[in-house]
mmCIF file of C-alpha atoms and ligand atoms in Angstrom:
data_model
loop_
_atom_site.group_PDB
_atom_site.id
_atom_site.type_symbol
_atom_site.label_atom_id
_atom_site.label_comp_id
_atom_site.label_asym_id
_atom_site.label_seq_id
_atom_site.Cartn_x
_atom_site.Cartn_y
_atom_site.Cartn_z
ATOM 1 C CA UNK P 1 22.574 8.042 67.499
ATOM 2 C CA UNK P 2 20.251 9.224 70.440
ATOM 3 C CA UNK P 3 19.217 12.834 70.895
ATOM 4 C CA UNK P 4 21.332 12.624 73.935
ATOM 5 C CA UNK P 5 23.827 11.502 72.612
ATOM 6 C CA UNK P 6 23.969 14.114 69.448
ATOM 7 C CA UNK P 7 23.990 16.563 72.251
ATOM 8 C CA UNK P 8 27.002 15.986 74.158
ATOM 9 C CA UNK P 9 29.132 16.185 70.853
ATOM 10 C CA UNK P 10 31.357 18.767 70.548
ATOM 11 C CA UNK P 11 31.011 20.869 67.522
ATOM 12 C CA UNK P 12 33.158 23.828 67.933
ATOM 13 C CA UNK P 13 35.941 24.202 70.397
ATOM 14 C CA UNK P 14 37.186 27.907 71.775
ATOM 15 C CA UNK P 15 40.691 27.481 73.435
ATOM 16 C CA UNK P 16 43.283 30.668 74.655
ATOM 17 C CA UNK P 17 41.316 32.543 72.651
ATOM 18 C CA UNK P 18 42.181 36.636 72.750
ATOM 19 C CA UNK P 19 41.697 39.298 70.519
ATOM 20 C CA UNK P 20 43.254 43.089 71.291
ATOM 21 C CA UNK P 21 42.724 46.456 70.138
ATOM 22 C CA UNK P 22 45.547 48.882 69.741
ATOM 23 C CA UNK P 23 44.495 52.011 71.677
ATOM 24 C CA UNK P 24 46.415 55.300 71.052
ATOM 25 C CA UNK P 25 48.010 56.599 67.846
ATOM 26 C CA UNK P 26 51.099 54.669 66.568
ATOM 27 C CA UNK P 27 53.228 58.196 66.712
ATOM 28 C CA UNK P 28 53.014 58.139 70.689
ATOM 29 C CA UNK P 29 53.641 54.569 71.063
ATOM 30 C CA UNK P 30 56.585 54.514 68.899
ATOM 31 C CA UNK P 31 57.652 57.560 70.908
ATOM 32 C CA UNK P 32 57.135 55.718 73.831
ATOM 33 C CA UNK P 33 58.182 52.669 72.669
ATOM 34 C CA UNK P 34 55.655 50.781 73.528
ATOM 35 C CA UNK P 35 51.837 49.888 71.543
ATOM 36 C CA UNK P 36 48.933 49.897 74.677
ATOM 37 C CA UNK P 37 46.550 47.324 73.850
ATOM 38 C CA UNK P 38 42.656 47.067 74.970
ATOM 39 C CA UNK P 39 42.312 42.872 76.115
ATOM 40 C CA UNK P 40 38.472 42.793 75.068
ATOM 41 C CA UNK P 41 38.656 38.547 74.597
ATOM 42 C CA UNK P 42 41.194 37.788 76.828
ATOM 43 C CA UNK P 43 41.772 34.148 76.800
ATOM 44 C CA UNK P 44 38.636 32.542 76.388
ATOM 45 C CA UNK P 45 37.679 28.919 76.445
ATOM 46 C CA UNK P 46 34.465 28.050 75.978
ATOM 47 C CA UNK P 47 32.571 24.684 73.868
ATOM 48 C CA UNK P 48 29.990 24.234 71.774
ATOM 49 C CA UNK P 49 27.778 20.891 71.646
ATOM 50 C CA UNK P 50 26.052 19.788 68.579
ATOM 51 C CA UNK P 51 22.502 20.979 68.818
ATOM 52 C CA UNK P 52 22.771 22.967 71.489
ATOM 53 C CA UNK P 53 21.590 25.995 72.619
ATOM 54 C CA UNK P 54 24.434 28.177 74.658
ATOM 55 C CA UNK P 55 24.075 31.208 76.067
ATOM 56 C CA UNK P 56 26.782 34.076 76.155
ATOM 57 C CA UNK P 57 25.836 36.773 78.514
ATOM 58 C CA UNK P 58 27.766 39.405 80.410
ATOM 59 C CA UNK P 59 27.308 43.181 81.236
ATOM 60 C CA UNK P 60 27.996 46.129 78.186
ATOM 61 C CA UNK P 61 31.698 45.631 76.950
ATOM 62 C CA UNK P 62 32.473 42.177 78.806
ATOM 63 C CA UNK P 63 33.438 41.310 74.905
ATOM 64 C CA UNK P 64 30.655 39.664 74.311
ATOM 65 C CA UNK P 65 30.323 40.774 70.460
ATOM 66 C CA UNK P 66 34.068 40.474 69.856
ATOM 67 C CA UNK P 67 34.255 37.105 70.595
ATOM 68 C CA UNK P 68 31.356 36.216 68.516
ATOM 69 C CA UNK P 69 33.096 38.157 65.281
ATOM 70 C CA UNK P 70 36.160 36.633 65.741
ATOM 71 C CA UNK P 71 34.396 33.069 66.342
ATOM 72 C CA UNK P 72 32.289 33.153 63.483
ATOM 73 C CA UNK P 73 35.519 34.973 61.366
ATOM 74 C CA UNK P 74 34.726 37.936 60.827
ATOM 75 C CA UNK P 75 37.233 39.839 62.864
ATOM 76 C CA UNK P 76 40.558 38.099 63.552
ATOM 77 C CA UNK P 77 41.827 37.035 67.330
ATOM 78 C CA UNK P 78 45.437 37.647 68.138
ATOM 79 C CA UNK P 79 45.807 34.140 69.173
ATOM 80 C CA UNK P 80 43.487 30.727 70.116
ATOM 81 C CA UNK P 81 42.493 28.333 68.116
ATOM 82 C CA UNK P 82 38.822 27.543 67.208
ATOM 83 C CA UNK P 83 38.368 23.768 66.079
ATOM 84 C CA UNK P 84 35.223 22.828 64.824
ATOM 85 C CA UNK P 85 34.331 19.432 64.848
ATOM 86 C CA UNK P 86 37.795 18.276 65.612
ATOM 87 C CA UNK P 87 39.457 20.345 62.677
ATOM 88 C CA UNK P 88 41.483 23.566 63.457
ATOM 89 C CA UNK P 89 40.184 26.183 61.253
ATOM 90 C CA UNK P 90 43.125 28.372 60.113
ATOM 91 C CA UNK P 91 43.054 32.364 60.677
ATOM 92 C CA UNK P 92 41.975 32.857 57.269
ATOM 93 C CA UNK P 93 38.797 30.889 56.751
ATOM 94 C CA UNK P 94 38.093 29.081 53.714
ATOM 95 C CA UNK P 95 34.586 29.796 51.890
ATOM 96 C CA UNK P 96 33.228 26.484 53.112
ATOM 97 C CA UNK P 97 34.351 27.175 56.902
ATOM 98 C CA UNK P 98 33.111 30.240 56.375
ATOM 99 C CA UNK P 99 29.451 28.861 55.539
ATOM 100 C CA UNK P 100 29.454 26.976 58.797
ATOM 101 C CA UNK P 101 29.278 29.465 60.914
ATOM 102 C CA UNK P 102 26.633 32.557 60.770
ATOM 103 C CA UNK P 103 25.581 35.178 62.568
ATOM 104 C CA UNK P 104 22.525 37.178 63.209
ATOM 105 C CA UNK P 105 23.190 40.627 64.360
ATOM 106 C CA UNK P 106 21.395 42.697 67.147
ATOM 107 C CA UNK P 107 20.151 45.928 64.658
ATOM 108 C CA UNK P 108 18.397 44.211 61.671
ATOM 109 C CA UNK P 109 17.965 47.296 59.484
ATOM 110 C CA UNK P 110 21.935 48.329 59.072
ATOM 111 C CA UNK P 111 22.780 44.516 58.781
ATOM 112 C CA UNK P 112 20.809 44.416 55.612
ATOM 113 C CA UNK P 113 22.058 46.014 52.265
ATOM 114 C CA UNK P 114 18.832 48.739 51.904
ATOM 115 C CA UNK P 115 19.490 48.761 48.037
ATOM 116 C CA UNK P 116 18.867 45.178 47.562
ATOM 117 C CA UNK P 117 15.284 43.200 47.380
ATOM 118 C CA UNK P 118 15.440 40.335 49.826
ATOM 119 C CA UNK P 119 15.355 37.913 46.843
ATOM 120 C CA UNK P 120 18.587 39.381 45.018
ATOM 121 C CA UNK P 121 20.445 39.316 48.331
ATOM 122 C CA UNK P 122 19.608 35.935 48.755
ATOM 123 C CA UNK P 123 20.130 34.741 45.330
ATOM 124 C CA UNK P 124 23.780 36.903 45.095
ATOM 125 C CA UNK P 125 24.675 34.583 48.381
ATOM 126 C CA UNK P 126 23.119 31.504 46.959
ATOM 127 C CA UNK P 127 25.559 31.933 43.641
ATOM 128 C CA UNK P 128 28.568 33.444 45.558
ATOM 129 C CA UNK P 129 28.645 29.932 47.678
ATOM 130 C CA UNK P 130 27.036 27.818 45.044
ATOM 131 C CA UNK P 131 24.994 26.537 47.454
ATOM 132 C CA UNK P 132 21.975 25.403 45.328
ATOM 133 C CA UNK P 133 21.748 24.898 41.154
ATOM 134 C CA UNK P 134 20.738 27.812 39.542
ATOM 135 C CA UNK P 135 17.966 26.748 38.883
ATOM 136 C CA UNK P 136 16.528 25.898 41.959
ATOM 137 C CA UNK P 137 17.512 29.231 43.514
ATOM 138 C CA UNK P 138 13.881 30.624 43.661
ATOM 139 C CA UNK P 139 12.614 27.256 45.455
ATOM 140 C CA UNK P 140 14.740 27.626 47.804
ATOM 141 C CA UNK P 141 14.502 31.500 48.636
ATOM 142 C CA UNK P 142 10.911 30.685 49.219
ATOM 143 C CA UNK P 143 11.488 27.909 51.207
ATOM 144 C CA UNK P 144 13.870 29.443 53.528
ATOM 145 C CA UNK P 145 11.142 32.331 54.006
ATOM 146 C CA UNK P 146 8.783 29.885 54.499
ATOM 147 C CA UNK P 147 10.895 28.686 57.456
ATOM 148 C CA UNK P 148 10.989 32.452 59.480
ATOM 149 C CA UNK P 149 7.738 32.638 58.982
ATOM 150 C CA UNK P 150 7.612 34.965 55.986
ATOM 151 C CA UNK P 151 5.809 35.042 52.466
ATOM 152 C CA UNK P 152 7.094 35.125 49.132
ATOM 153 C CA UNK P 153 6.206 38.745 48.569
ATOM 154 C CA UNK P 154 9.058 39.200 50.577
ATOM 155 C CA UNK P 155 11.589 38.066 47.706
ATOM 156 C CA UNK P 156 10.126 41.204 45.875
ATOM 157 C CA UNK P 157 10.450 43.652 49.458
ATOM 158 C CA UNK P 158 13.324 45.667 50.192
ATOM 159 C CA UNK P 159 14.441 45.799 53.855
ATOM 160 C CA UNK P 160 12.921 49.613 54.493
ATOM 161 C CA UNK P 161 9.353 47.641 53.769
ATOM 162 C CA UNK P 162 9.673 45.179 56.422
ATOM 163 C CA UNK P 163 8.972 46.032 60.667
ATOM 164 C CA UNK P 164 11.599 45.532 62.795
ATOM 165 C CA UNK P 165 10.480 41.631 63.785
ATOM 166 C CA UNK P 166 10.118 40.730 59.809
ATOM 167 C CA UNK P 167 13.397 42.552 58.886
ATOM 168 C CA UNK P 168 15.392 40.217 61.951
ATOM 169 C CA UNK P 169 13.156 37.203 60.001
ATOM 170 C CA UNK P 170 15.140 38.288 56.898
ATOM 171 C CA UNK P 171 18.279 38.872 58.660
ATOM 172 C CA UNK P 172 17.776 35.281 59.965
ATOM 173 C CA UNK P 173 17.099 33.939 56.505
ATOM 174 C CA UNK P 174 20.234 35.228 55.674
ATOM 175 C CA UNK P 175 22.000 33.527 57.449
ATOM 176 C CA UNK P 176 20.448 30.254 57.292
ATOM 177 C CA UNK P 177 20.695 30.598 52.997
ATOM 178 C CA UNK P 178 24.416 29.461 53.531
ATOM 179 C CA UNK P 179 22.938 26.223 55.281
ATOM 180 C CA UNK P 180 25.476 26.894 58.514
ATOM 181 C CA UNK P 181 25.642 24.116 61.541
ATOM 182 C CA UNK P 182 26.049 27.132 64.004
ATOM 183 C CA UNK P 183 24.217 29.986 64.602
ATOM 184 C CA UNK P 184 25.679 33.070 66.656
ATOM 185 C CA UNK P 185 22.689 35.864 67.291
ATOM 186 C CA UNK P 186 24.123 38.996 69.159
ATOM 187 C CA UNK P 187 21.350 40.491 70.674
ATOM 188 C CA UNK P 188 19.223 39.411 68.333
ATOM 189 C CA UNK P 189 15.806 40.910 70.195
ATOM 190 C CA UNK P 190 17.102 43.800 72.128
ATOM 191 C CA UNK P 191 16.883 46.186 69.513
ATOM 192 C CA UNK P 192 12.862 45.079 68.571
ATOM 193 C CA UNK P 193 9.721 46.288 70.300
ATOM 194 C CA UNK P 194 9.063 44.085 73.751
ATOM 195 C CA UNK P 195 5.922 42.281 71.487
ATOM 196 C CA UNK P 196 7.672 41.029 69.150
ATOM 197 C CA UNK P 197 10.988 39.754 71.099
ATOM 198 C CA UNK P 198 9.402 36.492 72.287
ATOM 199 C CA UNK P 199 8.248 35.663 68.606
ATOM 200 C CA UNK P 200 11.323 35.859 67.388
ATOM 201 C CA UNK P 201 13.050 33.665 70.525
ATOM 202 C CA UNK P 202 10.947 31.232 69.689
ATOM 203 C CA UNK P 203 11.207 31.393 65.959
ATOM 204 C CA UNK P 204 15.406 30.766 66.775
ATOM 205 C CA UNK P 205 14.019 28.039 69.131
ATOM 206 C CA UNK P 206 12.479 26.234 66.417
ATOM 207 C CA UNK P 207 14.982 26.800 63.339
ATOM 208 C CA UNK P 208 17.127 25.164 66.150
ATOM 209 C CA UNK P 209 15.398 21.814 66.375
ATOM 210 C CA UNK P 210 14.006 21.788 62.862
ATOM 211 C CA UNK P 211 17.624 22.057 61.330
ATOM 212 C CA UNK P 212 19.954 20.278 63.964
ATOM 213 C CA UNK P 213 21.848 23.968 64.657
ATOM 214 C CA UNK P 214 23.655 24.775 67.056
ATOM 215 C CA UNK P 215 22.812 28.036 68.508
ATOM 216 C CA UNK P 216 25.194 30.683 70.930
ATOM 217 C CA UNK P 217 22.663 33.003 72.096
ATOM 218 C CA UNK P 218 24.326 36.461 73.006
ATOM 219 C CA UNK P 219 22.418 38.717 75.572
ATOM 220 C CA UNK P 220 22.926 40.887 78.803
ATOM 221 C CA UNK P 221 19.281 39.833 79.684
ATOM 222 C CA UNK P 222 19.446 36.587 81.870
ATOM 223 C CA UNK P 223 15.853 36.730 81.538
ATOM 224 C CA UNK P 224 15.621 36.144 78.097
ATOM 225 C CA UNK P 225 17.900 33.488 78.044
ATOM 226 C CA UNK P 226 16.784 31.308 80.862
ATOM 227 C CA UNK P 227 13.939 29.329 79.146
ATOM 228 C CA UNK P 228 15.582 29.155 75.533
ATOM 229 C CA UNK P 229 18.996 27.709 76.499
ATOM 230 C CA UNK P 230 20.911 24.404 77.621
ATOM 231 C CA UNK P 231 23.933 25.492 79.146
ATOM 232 C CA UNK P 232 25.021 29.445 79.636
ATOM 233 C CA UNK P 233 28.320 30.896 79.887
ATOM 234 C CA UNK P 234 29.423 34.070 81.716
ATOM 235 C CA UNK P 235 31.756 36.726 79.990
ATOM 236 C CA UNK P 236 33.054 39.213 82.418
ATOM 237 C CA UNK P 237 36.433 41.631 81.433
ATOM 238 C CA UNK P 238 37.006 39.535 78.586
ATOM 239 C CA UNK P 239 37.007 36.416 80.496
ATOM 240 C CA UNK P 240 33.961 33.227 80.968
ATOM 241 C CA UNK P 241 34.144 33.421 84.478
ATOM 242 C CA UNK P 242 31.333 30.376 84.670
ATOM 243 C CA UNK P 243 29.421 27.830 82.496
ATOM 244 C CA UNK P 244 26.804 25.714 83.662
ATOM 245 C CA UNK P 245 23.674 23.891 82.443
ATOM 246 C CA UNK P 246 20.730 26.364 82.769
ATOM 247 C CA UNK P 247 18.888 25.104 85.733
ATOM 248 C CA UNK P 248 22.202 24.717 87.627
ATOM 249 C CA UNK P 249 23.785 28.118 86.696
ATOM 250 C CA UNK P 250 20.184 29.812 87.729
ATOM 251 C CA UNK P 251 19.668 27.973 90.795
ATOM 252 C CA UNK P 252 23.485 27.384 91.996
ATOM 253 C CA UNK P 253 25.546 30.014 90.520
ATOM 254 C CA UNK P 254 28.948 29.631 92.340
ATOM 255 C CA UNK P 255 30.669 32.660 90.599
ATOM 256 C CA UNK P 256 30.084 35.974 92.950
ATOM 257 C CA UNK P 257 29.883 37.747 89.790
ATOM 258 C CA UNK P 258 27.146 35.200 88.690
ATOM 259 C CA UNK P 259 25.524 36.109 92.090
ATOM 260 C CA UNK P 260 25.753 39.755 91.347
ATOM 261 C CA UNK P 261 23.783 39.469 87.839
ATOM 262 C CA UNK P 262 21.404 37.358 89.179
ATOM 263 C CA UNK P 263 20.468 39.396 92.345
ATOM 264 C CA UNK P 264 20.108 42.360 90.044
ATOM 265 C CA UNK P 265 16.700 40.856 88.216
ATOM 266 C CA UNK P 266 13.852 41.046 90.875
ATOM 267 C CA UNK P 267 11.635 38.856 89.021
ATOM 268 C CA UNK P 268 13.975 36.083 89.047
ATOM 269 C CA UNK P 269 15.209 36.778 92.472
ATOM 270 C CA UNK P 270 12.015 36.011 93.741
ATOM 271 C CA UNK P 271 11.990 32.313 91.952
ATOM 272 C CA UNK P 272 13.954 30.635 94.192
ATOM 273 C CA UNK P 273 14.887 31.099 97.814
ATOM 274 C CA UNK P 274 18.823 30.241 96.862
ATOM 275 C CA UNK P 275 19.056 33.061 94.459
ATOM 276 C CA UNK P 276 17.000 35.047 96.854
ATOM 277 C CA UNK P 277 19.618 35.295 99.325
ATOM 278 C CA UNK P 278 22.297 34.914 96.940
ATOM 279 C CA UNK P 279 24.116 38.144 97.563
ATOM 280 C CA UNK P 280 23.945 41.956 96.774
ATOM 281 C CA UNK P 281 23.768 42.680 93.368
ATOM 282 C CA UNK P 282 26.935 44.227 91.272
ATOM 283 C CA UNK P 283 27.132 47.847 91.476
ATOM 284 C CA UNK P 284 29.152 50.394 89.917
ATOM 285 C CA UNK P 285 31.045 50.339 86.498
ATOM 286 C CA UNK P 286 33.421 47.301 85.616
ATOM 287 C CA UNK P 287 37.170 48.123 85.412
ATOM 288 C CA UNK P 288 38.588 49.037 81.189
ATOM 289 C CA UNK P 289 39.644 46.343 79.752
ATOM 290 C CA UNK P 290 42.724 48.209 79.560
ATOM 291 C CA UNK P 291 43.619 48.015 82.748
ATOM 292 C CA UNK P 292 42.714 44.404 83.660
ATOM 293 C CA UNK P 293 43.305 43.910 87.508
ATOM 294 C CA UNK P 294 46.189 41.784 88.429
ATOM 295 C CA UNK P 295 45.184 38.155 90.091
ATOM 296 C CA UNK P 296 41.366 37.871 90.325
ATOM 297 C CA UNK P 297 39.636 40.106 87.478
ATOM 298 C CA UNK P 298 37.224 40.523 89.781
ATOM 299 C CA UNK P 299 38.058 40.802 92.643
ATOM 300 C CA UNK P 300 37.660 44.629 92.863
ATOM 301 C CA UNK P 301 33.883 44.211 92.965
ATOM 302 C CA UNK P 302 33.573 41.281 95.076
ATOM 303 C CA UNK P 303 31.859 40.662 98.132
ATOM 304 C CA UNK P 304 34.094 38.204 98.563
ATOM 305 C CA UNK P 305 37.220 38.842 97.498
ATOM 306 C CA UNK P 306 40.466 37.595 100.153
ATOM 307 C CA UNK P 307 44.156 38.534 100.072
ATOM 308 C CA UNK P 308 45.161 35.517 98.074
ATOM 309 C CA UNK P 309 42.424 37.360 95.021
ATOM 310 C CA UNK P 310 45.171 39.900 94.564
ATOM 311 C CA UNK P 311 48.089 37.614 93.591
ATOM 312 C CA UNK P 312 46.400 34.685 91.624
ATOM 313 C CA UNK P 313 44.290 34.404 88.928
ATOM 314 C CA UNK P 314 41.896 31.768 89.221
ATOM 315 C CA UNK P 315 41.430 29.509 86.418
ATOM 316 C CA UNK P 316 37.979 28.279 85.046
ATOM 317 C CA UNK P 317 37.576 24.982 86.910
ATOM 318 C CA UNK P 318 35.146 22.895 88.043
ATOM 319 C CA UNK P 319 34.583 21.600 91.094
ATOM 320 C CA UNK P 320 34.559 18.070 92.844
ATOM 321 C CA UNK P 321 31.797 16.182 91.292
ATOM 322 C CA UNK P 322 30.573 18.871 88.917
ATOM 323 C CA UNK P 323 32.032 17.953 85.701
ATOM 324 C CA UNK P 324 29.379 19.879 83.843
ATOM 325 C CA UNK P 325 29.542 23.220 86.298
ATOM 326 C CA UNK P 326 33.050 24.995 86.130
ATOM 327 C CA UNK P 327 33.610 28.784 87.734
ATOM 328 C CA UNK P 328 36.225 31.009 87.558
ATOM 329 C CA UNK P 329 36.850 31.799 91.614
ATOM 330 C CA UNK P 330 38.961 30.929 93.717
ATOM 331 C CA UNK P 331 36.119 29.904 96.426
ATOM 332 C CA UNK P 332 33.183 28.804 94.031
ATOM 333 C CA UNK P 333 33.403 25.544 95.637
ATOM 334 C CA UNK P 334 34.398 26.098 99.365
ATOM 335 C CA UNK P 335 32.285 26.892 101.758
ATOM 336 C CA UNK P 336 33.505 30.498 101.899
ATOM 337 C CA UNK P 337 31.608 30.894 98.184
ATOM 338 C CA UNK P 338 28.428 29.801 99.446
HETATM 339 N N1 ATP D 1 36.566 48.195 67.138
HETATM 340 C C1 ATP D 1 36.961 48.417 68.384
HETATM 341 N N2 ATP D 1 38.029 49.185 68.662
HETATM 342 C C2 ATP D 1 38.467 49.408 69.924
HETATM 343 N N3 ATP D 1 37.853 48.869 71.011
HETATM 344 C C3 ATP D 1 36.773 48.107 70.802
HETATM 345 C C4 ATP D 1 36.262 47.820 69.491
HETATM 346 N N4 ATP D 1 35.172 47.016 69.610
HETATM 347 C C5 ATP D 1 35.009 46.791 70.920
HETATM 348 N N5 ATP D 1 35.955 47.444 71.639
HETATM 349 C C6 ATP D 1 36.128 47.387 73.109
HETATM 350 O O1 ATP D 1 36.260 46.025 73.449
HETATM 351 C C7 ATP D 1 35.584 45.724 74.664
HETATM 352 C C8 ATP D 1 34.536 44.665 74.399
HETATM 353 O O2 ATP D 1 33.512 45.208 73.564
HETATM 354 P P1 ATP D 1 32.310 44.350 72.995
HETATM 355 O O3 ATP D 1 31.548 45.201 72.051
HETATM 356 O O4 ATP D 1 32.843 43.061 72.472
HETATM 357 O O5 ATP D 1 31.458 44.061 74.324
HETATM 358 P P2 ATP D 1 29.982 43.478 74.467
HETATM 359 O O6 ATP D 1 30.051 42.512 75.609
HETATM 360 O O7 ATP D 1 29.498 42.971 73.159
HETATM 361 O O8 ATP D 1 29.142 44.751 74.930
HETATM 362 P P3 ATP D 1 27.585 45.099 74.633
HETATM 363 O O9 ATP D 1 26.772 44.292 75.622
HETATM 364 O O10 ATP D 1 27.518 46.568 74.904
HETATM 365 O O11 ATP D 1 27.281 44.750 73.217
HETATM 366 C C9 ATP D 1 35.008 47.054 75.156
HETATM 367 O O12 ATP D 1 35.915 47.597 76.084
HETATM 368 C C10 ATP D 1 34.924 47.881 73.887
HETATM 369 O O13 ATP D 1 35.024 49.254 74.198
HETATM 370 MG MG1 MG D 2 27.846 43.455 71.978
#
């Protein structure tokens, strides 16, 4: 099979999915007779290729990390269904569906168990899921620390001994021990000094060709995901309001809100004369997600937002001879969007 071909396969699949939060005590609902809910994934679709690199990104509390939990497992959705490689995986995750899917989290240090050397952790995982013979445990601990770019005097470290870029090396260890097909890292730099961020971008660059993995990069920073990733997706109240390749999303977005985040990074601004005049920038605080606007989510910060934004709710759609480019408006591919 052709690298090109590898990469248009689909590995994981996201339909419908949507996962709530009860908000309120249970006394006053039942009172009320009635349970508010916060929609922080509500109804997402969104598709994973083999060996591909996808970025998530969307402003603070678009439900960004909520979809990742409840993708890799770790949190439960209220409904959806998440198939990977053309299997449904049920709600409750068996330990080998669970392997196939790992995350790396954005704060290193309270992902790690302090009380544990880096080589017990691994080894406890490596016996848990069975993953190698006993006996060849050790190899492979210092193999996969090899592969972030650490020594084997780490198997004897604890995670208080490490710097913030070696401790997200561990983290990332840790999640490759279970040999997964999919990585999900939430922020994985934005909590590490600005010198070491690119080091360990490229470090998740590499594990993702060496191994095959597939990778869903989660940031706010369109900056940091530009030159790392395929295709990128934008989260906004819950929702992927577009998904393009890279180049296309950067240099065509057709999603005002898309606009918006790009006009609000100078640097990249200046790139390109498109995103240059691409619109204002968003402003002001997105709606709660408990009080979703009716039709258009966002239509009460749009620039562009019509009559017909009120009543209907556009679907994520692409346009005429854009399979690959699809955008949640109702005017990404009229004139009136340009
Ligand atoms: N455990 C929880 N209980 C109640 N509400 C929650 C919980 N976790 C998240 N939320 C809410 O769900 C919405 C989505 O939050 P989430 O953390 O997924 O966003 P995010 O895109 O990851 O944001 P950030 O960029 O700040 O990490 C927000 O409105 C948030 O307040
Ligand atoms: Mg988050």
């Amino acid at each position: 099979m052709t690298a090109q071909a590898d990469l248009a396969e689909t590995q994981l699949s996201v339909r419908d999915m949507t996962v709530l939060f009860p908000v309120g005590s249970k006394l006053a609902a039942r009172a009320k007779h009635e349970q508010r809910f916060l929609r922080a994934v509500d109804g997402v679709d969104l598709e994973l290729r083999k060996g591909e690199a996808l970025a998530l990104v969307g402003e603070s509390g678009s439900g960004k990390s909520t979809f990742a939990l409840a993708l890799a497992g770790l949190r439960a959705a209220n409904s959806g269904q998440v198939t990977f490689r053309g299997k449904v995986l049920p709600k409750h995750r068996s330990k080998i569906d669970q392997r196939r899917i790992q995350m790396v989290f954005q704060d290193p240090y309270s992902s790690l168990n302090p009380r544990l050397t880096v080589g017990s952790m691994l080894r406890e995982l490596i016996r848990v899921h069975n993953v190698v013979p006993a006996n060849q445990a050790d190899a492979y601990c210092r193999e996969l620390l090899r592969l972030v770019g650490l020594g084997e005097d780490a198997m004897k470290a604890y995670p208080r001994q490490f710097s913030g870029g070696q401790r997200q090396r561990v983290a990332i260890a840790r999640a490759l021990v279970l040999k997964p097909e999919v990585l999900v890292a939430d922020e994985p730099v934005s909590a590490l000094d600005v010198s070491v961020q690119a080091t360990i971008l490229n470090l998740l660059a590499e594990l993702r060709t060496e191994l095959g993995l597939s990778l869903l990069l989660i940031s706010h920073n369109l900056a940091v995901v530009r030159h790392l990733c395929d295709r990128v997706a934008v989260m906004y109240l819950g929702r992927i309001v577009e998904v393009a390749p890279a180049e296309q999303l950067f240099s065509d977005p057709r999603h005002p809100y898309t606009r918006g985040l790009l006009a609000a990074i100078p640097r990249l601004s200046a790139d390109s004369a498109r995103e240059a005049d691409g619109g204002p920038a968003v402003t002001g605080d997105p709606p709660s997600a408990l009080r979703i606007p009716a039709g258009c989510r966002f239509r009460t910060r749009c620039p562009i937002a019509q009559a017909r934004c009120e009543l209907d709710d556009p679907a994520l759609a692409a346009g005429p001879g854009s399979a690959g480019h699809l955008a949640a408006c109702h005017f990404a591919f009229t004139e009136k969007g340009d």
